[in-house]
PDB file of C-alpha atoms in Angstrom:
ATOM      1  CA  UNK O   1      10.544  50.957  10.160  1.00 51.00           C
ATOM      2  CA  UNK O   2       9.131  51.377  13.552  1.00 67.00           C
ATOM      3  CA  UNK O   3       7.926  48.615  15.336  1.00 73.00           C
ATOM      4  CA  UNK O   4       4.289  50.528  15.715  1.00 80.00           C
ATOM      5  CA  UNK O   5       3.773  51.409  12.011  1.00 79.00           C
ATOM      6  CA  UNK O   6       5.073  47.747  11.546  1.00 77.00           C
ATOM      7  CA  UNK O   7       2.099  46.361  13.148  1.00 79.00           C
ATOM      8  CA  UNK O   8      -0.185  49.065  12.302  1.00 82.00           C
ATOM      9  CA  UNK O   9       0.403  47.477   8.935  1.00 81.00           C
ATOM     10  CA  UNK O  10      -0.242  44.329   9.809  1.00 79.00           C
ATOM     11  CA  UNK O  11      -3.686  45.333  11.157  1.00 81.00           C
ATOM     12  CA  UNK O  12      -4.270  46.833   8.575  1.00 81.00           C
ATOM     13  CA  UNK O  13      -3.936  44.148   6.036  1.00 76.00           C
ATOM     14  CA  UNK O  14      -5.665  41.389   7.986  1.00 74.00           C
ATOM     15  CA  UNK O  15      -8.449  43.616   7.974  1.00 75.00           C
ATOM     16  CA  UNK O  16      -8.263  43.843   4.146  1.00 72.00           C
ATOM     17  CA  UNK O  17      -7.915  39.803   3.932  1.00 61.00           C
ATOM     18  CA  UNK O  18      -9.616  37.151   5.020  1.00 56.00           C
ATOM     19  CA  UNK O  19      -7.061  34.534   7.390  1.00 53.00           C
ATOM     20  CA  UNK O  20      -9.007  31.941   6.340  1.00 54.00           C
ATOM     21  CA  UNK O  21      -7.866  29.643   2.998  1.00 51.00           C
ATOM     22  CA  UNK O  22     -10.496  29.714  -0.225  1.00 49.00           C
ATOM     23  CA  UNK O  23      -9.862  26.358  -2.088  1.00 50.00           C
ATOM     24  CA  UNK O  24     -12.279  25.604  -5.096  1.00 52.00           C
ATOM     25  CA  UNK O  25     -13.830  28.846  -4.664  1.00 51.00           C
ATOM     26  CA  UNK O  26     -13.754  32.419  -6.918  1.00 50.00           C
ATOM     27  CA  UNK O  27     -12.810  35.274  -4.923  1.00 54.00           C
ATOM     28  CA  UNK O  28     -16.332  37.052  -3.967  1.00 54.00           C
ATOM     29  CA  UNK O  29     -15.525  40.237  -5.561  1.00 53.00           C
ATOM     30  CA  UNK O  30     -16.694  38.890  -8.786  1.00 47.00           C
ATOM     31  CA  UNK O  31     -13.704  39.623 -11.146  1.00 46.00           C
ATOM     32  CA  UNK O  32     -13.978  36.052 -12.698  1.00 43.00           C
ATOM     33  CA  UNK O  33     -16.618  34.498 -15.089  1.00 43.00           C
ATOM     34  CA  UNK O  34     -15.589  31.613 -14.188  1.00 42.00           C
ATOM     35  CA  UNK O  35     -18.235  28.884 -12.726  1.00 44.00           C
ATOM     36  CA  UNK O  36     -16.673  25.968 -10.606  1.00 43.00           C
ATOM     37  CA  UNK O  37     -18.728  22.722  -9.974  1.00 48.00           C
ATOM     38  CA  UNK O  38     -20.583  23.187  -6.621  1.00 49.00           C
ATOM     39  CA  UNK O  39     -19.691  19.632  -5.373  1.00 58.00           C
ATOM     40  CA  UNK O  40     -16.157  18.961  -4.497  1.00 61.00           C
ATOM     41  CA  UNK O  41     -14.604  14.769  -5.111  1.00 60.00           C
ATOM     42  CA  UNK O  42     -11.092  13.332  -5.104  1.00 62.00           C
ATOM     43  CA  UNK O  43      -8.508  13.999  -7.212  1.00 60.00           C
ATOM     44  CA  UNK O  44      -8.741  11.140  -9.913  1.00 67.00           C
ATOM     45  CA  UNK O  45      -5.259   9.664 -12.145  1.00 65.00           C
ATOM     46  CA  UNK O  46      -5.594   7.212 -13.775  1.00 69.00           C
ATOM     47  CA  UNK O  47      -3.050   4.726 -15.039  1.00 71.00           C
ATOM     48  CA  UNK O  48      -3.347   5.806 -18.432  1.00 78.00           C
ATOM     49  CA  UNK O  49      -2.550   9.308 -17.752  1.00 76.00           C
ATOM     50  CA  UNK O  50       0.175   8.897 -15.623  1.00 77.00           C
ATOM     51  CA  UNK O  51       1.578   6.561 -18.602  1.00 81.00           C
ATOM     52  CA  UNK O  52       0.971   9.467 -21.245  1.00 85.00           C
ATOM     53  CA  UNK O  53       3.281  11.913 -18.899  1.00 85.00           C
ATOM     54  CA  UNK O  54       5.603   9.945 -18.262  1.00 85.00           C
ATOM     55  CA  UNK O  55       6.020   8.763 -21.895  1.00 88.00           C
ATOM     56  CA  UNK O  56       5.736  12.617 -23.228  1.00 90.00           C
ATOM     57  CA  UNK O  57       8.830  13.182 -21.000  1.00 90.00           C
ATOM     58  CA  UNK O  58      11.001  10.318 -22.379  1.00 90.00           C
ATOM     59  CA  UNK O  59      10.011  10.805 -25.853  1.00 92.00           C
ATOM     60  CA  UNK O  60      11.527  14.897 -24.896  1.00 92.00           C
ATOM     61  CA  UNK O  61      14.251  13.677 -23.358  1.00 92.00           C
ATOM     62  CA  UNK O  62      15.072  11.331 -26.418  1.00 92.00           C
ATOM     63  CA  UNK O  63      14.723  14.108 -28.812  1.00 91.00           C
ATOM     64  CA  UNK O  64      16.908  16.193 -26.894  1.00 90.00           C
ATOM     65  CA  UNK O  65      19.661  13.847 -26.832  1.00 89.00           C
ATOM     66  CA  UNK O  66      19.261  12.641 -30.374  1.00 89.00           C
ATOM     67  CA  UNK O  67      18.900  16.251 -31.480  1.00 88.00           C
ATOM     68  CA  UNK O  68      19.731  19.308 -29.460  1.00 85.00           C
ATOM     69  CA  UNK O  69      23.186  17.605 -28.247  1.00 81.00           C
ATOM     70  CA  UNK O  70      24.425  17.793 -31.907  1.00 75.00           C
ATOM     71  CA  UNK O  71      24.947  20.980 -31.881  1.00 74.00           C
ATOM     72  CA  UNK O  72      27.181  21.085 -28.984  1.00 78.00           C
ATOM     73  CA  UNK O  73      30.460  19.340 -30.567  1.00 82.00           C
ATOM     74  CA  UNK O  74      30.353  21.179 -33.577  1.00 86.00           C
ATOM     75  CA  UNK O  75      30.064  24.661 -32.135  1.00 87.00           C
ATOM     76  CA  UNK O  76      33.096  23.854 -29.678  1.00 88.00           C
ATOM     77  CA  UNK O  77      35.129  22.398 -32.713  1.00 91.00           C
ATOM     78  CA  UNK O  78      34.342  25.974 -34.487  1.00 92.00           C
ATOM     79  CA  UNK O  79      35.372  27.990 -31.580  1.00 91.00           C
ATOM     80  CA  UNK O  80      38.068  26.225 -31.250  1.00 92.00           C
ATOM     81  CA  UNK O  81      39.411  26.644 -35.070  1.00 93.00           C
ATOM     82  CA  UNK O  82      37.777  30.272 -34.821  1.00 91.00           C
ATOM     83  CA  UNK O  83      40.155  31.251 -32.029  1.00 92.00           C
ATOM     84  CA  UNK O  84      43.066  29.210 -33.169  1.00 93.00           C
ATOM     85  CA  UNK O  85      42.726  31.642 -36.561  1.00 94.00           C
ATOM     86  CA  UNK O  86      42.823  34.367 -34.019  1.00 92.00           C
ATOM     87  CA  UNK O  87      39.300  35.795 -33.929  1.00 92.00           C
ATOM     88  CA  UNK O  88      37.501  36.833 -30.976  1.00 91.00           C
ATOM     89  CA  UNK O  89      34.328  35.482 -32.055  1.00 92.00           C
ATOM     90  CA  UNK O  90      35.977  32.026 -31.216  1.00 92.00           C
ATOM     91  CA  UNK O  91      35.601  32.439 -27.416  1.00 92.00           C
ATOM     92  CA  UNK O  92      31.866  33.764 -27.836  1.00 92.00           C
ATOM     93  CA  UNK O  93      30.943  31.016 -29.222  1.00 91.00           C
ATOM     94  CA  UNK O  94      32.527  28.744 -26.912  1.00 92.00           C
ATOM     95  CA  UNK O  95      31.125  30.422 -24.300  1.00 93.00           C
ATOM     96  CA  UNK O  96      27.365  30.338 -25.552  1.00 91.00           C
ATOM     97  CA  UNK O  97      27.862  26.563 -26.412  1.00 90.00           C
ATOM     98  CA  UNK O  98      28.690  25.787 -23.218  1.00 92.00           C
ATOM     99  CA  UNK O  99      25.805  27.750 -21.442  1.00 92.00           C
ATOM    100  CA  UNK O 100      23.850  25.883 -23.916  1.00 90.00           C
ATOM    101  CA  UNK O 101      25.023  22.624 -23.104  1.00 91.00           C
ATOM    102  CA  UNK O 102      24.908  23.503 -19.355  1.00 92.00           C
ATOM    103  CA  UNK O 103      21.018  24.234 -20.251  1.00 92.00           C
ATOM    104  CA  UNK O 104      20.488  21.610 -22.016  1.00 92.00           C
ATOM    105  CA  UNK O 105      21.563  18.953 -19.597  1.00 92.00           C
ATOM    106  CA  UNK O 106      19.512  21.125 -16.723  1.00 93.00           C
ATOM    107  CA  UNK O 107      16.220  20.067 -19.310  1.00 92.00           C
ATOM    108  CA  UNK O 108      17.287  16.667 -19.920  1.00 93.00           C
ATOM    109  CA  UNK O 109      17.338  15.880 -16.500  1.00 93.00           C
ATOM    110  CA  UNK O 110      14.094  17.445 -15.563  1.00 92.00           C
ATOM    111  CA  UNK O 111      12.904  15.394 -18.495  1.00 91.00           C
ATOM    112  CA  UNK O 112      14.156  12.324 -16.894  1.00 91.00           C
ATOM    113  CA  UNK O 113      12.950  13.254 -13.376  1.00 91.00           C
ATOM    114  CA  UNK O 114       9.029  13.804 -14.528  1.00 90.00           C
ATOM    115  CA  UNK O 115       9.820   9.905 -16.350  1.00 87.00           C
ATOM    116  CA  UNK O 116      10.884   8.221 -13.362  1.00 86.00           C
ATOM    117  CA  UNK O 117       8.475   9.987 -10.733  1.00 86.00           C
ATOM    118  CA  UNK O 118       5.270   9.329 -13.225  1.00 83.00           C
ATOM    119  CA  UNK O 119       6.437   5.406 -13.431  1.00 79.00           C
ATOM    120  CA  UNK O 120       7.098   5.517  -9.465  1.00 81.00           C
ATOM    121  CA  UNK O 121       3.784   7.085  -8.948  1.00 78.00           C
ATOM    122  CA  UNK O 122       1.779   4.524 -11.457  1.00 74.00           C
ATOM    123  CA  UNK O 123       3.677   1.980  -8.924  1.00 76.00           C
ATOM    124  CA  UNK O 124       3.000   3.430  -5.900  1.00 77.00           C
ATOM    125  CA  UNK O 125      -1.229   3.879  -6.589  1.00 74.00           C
ATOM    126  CA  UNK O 126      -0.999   0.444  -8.050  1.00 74.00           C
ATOM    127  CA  UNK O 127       0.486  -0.889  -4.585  1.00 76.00           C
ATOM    128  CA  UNK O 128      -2.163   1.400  -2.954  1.00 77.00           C
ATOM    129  CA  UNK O 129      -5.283   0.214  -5.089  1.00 76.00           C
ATOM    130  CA  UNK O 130      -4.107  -3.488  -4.108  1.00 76.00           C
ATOM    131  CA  UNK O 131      -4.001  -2.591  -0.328  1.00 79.00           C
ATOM    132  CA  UNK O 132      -7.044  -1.216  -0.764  1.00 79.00           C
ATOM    133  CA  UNK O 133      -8.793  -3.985  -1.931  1.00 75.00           C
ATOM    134  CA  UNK O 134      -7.219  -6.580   0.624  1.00 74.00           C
ATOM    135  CA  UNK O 135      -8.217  -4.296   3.248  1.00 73.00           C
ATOM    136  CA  UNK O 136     -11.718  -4.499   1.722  1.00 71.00           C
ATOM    137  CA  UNK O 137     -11.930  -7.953   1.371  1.00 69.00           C
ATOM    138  CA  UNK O 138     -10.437  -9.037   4.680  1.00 67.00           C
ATOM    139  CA  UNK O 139     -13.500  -6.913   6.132  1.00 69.00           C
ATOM    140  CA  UNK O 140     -15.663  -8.892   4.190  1.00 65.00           C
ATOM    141  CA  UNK O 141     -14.369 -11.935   5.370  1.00 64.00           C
ATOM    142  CA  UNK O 142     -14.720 -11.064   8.998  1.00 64.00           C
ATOM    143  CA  UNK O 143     -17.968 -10.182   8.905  1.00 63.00           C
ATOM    144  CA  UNK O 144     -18.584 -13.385   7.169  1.00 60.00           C
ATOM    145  CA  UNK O 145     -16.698 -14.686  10.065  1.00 59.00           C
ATOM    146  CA  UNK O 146     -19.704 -13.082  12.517  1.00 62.00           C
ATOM    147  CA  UNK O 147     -21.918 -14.947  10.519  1.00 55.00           C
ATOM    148  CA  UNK O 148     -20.413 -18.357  10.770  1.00 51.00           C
ATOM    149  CA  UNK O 149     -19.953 -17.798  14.812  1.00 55.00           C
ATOM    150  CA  UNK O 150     -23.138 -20.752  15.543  1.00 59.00           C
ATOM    151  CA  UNK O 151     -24.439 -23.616  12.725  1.00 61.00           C
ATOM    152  CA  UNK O 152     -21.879 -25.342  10.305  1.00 66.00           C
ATOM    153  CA  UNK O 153     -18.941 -23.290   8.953  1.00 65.00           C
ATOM    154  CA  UNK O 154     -20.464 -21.767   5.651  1.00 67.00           C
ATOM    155  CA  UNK O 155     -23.799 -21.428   6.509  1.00 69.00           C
ATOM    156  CA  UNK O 156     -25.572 -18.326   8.025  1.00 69.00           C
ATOM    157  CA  UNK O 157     -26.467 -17.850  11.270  1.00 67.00           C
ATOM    158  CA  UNK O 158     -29.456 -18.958  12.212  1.00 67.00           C
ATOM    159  CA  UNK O 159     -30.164 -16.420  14.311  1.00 67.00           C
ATOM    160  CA  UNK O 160     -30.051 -13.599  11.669  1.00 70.00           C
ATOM    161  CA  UNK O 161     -32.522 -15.475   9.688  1.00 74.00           C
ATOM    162  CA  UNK O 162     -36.173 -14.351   9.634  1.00 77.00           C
ATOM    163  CA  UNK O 163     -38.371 -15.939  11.797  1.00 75.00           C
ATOM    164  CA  UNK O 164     -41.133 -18.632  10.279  1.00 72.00           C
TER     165      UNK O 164
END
């Protein structure tokens, strides 16, 4: 491709598209029937959901290894005896139990990632919603601290009271 028709293309699509990013938004060409809210806000987790995925996971990964992994030793103990007979159906088999054991682990330990990350996370905005509020309160205590700066400690200023 020539370096010309190269960025002839490229012209030609930014005319087509926007450079700008559309977040929250339905492309204006009005193929959706889709409504969004018209106010944007923070994404919101709370502890109990965080708890649910994280528990959905382990319960998976549990039933994997209590049930899937079954199958595994007694399809390699059948190829085995399969190919020891001398059928070539023995080293099929082996061959699609261990893909499916190779699979299976591959699951398992996505399963076990998703567990762990959803407890770290529940950690983490724990740790963050405590920061939070010490950050909070230390402001309020300063400002109590203005207050407090003439008269007993305590007590208001007297010189941000009204006037008799």
């Amino acid at each position: 491709m020539a370096w010309d028709e190269w960025e002839q293309l490229k012209a030609d699509a930014a005319d087509r598209h926007s450079t700008g990013m559309q977040l929250n938004q339905l492309d204006p060409g009005g193929g959706g029937s889709m409504t969004l809210p018209s106010q944007t806000g923070d994404l919101k987790v709370g502890h109990s959901d965080l708890t649910k995925i994280g528990s959905q996971a382990h319960g998976l990964y549990d039933d994997l290894w209590n049930k899937a992994r079954v199958a595994v030793p007694s399809s390699d103990k059948a190829a085995g005896d399969l190919s020891g007979q001398g059928f070539a159906l023995g080293g099929g088999l082996k061959h699609v139990s261990t893909r499916w054991e190779e699979q299976l682990k591959s699951l398992m330990d996505a399963c076990a990632h998703i567990s762990n990350h959803m407890q770290v996370t529940k950690k983490v905005h724990a740790g963050d919603e405590h920061y939070i509020h010490r950050q909070v309160s230390s402001i309020e205590t300063l400002d109590a601290g203005f207050d407090e700066r003439v008269g007993e400690p305590g007590k208001k200023n007297p010189a941000y009271e009204p006037k008799k």
